[in-house]
Amino acid sequence: MCFRKKWRIIEGSGECHSGFDKEDEMRTLLNIIWFLFGGVWLWLGYMFFGIIACIFIVTIPAGIASFRIASYVLWPFGKRVVDMPNAGAGSALMNIVWFFVAGLWLALGHVMTALAQSITIIGIPVAIANIKMIPITCFPFGKMVVTDPKAII
């Protein structure tokens, strides 16, 4: 008998087989490796900048952007970043301010984490994904993180 929703019974055999494919398994494995070897520390950095930004009323949008990126940085595989269609001049202005206040420092954190991750063969794909996150780290306004089952990162 199969108790999980993603499991199915093959007719006639009575066996349970996973409804997950190899891509789901690889994405989950990469997310676990990411979380253990850098994701949690980057998440803490984004949460720190988000809390600091929410102290002042004017910088609350930067805090919200930081929290949005923090959820992406914690578990990135299977998600992708897309442009928001309604982003305007305000997003461009906030991106410039964000870059000098927090983006540059968080990007340096990504580079340092990627260097540490690339020491091992297992960490190389995670380090590459870490480097690919730098553009949204530096310029988060006008971007949106969406779930995409086919996205590796």
mmCIF file of C-alpha atoms in Angstrom, residues 35-143:
data_model
loop_
_atom_site.group_PDB
_atom_site.id
_atom_site.type_symbol
_atom_site.label_atom_id
_atom_site.label_comp_id
_atom_site.label_asym_id
_atom_site.label_seq_id
_atom_site.Cartn_x
_atom_site.Cartn_y
_atom_site.Cartn_z
ATOM 1 C CA PHE A 35 21.670 24.472 2.083
ATOM 2 C CA LEU A 36 24.385 22.717 4.057
ATOM 3 C CA PHE A 37 27.398 24.282 2.335
ATOM 4 C CA GLY A 38 26.556 27.936 2.026
ATOM 5 C CA GLY A 39 22.851 28.515 1.562
ATOM 6 C CA VAL A 40 22.051 29.018 5.213
ATOM 7 C CA TRP A 41 24.891 31.555 5.627
ATOM 8 C CA LEU A 42 23.838 33.536 2.579
ATOM 9 C CA TRP A 43 20.244 33.409 3.814
ATOM 10 C CA LEU A 44 21.363 34.884 7.136
ATOM 11 C CA GLY A 45 23.131 37.704 5.279
ATOM 12 C CA TYR A 46 20.013 38.559 3.303
ATOM 13 C CA MET A 47 17.855 38.395 6.420
ATOM 14 C CA PHE A 48 20.280 40.701 8.248
ATOM 15 C CA PHE A 49 20.185 43.314 5.470
ATOM 16 C CA GLY A 50 16.402 42.933 5.232
ATOM 17 C CA ILE A 51 15.896 43.578 8.940
ATOM 18 C CA ILE A 52 18.257 46.564 8.871
ATOM 19 C CA ALA A 53 16.418 47.973 5.847
ATOM 20 C CA CYS A 54 13.019 47.581 7.531
ATOM 21 C CA ILE A 55 14.085 49.777 10.451
ATOM 22 C CA PHE A 56 13.573 52.910 8.347
ATOM 23 C CA ILE A 57 10.313 53.562 6.535
ATOM 24 C CA VAL A 58 12.010 54.756 3.353
ATOM 25 C CA THR A 59 14.019 51.543 2.928
ATOM 26 C CA ILE A 60 11.197 49.064 3.576
ATOM 27 C CA PRO A 61 11.013 48.155 -0.156
ATOM 28 C CA ALA A 62 14.691 47.192 0.026
ATOM 29 C CA GLY A 63 13.941 45.020 3.054
ATOM 30 C CA ILE A 64 11.116 43.282 1.218
ATOM 31 C CA ALA A 65 13.404 42.699 -1.781
ATOM 32 C CA SER A 66 16.029 41.268 0.546
ATOM 33 C CA PHE A 67 13.520 38.862 2.097
ATOM 34 C CA ARG A 68 12.345 37.834 -1.390
ATOM 35 C CA ILE A 69 15.909 37.022 -2.425
ATOM 36 C CA ALA A 70 16.522 35.270 0.907
ATOM 37 C CA SER A 71 13.815 32.717 0.125
ATOM 38 C CA TYR A 72 15.438 32.136 -3.270
ATOM 39 C CA VAL A 73 18.932 31.833 -1.802
ATOM 40 C CA LEU A 74 17.825 29.305 0.807
ATOM 41 C CA TRP A 75 16.482 26.747 -1.716
ATOM 42 C CA PRO A 76 17.393 27.924 -5.263
ATOM 43 C CA PHE A 77 17.251 24.870 -7.496
ATOM 44 C CA GLY A 78 13.915 24.567 -9.283
ATOM 45 C CA LYS A 79 13.352 28.323 -9.298
ATOM 46 C CA ARG A 80 14.295 30.997 -11.798
ATOM 47 C CA VAL A 81 14.395 34.774 -11.924
ATOM 48 C CA VAL A 82 12.224 36.663 -14.413
ATOM 49 C CA ASP A 83 11.771 40.342 -15.160
ATOM 50 C CA MET A 84 8.648 41.966 -13.747
ATOM 51 C CA PRO A 85 6.635 43.548 -16.555
ATOM 52 C CA ASN A 86 5.602 46.600 -14.518
ATOM 53 C CA ALA A 87 9.083 47.611 -13.294
ATOM 54 C CA GLY A 88 9.800 51.257 -13.978
ATOM 55 C CA ALA A 89 12.201 54.057 -13.174
ATOM 56 C CA GLY A 90 11.709 53.565 -9.433
ATOM 57 C CA SER A 91 13.142 50.056 -9.718
ATOM 58 C CA ALA A 92 16.194 51.382 -11.541
ATOM 59 C CA LEU A 93 16.773 54.029 -8.876
ATOM 60 C CA MET A 94 16.364 51.529 -6.036
ATOM 61 C CA ASN A 95 18.758 49.131 -7.810
ATOM 62 C CA ILE A 96 21.458 51.812 -7.804
ATOM 63 C CA VAL A 97 20.963 52.536 -4.098
ATOM 64 C CA TRP A 98 20.740 48.813 -3.269
ATOM 65 C CA PHE A 99 23.975 48.033 -5.123
ATOM 66 C CA PHE A 100 26.053 50.390 -3.004
ATOM 67 C CA VAL A 101 24.320 49.709 0.319
ATOM 68 C CA ALA A 102 23.922 45.922 0.294
ATOM 69 C CA GLY A 103 24.288 44.373 -3.163
ATOM 70 C CA LEU A 104 28.035 44.724 -3.422
ATOM 71 C CA TRP A 105 28.604 43.158 0.010
ATOM 72 C CA LEU A 106 26.199 40.304 -0.639
ATOM 73 C CA ALA A 107 27.821 39.686 -4.036
ATOM 74 C CA LEU A 108 31.201 39.421 -2.305
ATOM 75 C CA GLY A 109 29.603 36.873 0.024
ATOM 76 C CA HIS A 110 28.470 34.890 -3.015
ATOM 77 C CA VAL A 111 31.962 34.967 -4.527
ATOM 78 C CA MET A 112 33.613 33.865 -1.274
ATOM 79 C CA THR A 113 31.057 31.096 -0.781
ATOM 80 C CA ALA A 114 31.504 29.941 -4.388
ATOM 81 C CA LEU A 115 35.275 29.777 -3.950
ATOM 82 C CA ALA A 116 34.859 27.626 -0.848
ATOM 83 C CA GLN A 117 32.296 25.394 -2.571
ATOM 84 C CA SER A 118 34.460 24.862 -5.652
ATOM 85 C CA ILE A 119 37.219 23.175 -3.651
ATOM 86 C CA THR A 120 35.464 19.816 -4.023
ATOM 87 C CA ILE A 121 34.101 18.198 -7.171
ATOM 88 C CA ILE A 122 30.662 17.846 -5.595
ATOM 89 C CA GLY A 123 30.586 21.555 -4.811
ATOM 90 C CA ILE A 124 31.401 22.779 -8.333
ATOM 91 C CA PRO A 125 27.793 22.758 -9.660
ATOM 92 C CA VAL A 126 26.674 24.540 -6.515
ATOM 93 C CA ALA A 127 29.476 27.099 -6.884
ATOM 94 C CA ILE A 128 28.422 27.782 -10.484
ATOM 95 C CA ALA A 129 24.844 28.322 -9.320
ATOM 96 C CA ASN A 130 26.169 30.645 -6.630
ATOM 97 C CA ILE A 131 27.936 32.814 -9.212
ATOM 98 C CA LYS A 132 24.779 32.889 -11.355
ATOM 99 C CA MET A 133 22.940 34.510 -8.430
ATOM 100 C CA ILE A 134 25.124 37.616 -8.407
ATOM 101 C CA PRO A 135 23.008 39.630 -10.905
ATOM 102 C CA ILE A 136 19.851 39.354 -8.780
ATOM 103 C CA THR A 137 21.949 40.035 -5.695
ATOM 104 C CA CYS A 138 23.227 43.305 -7.124
ATOM 105 C CA PHE A 139 20.018 44.445 -8.841
ATOM 106 C CA PRO A 140 16.927 42.795 -7.256
ATOM 107 C CA PHE A 141 14.312 45.420 -8.068
ATOM 108 C CA GLY A 142 12.237 44.672 -11.143
ATOM 109 C CA LYS A 143 12.901 40.939 -10.764
#
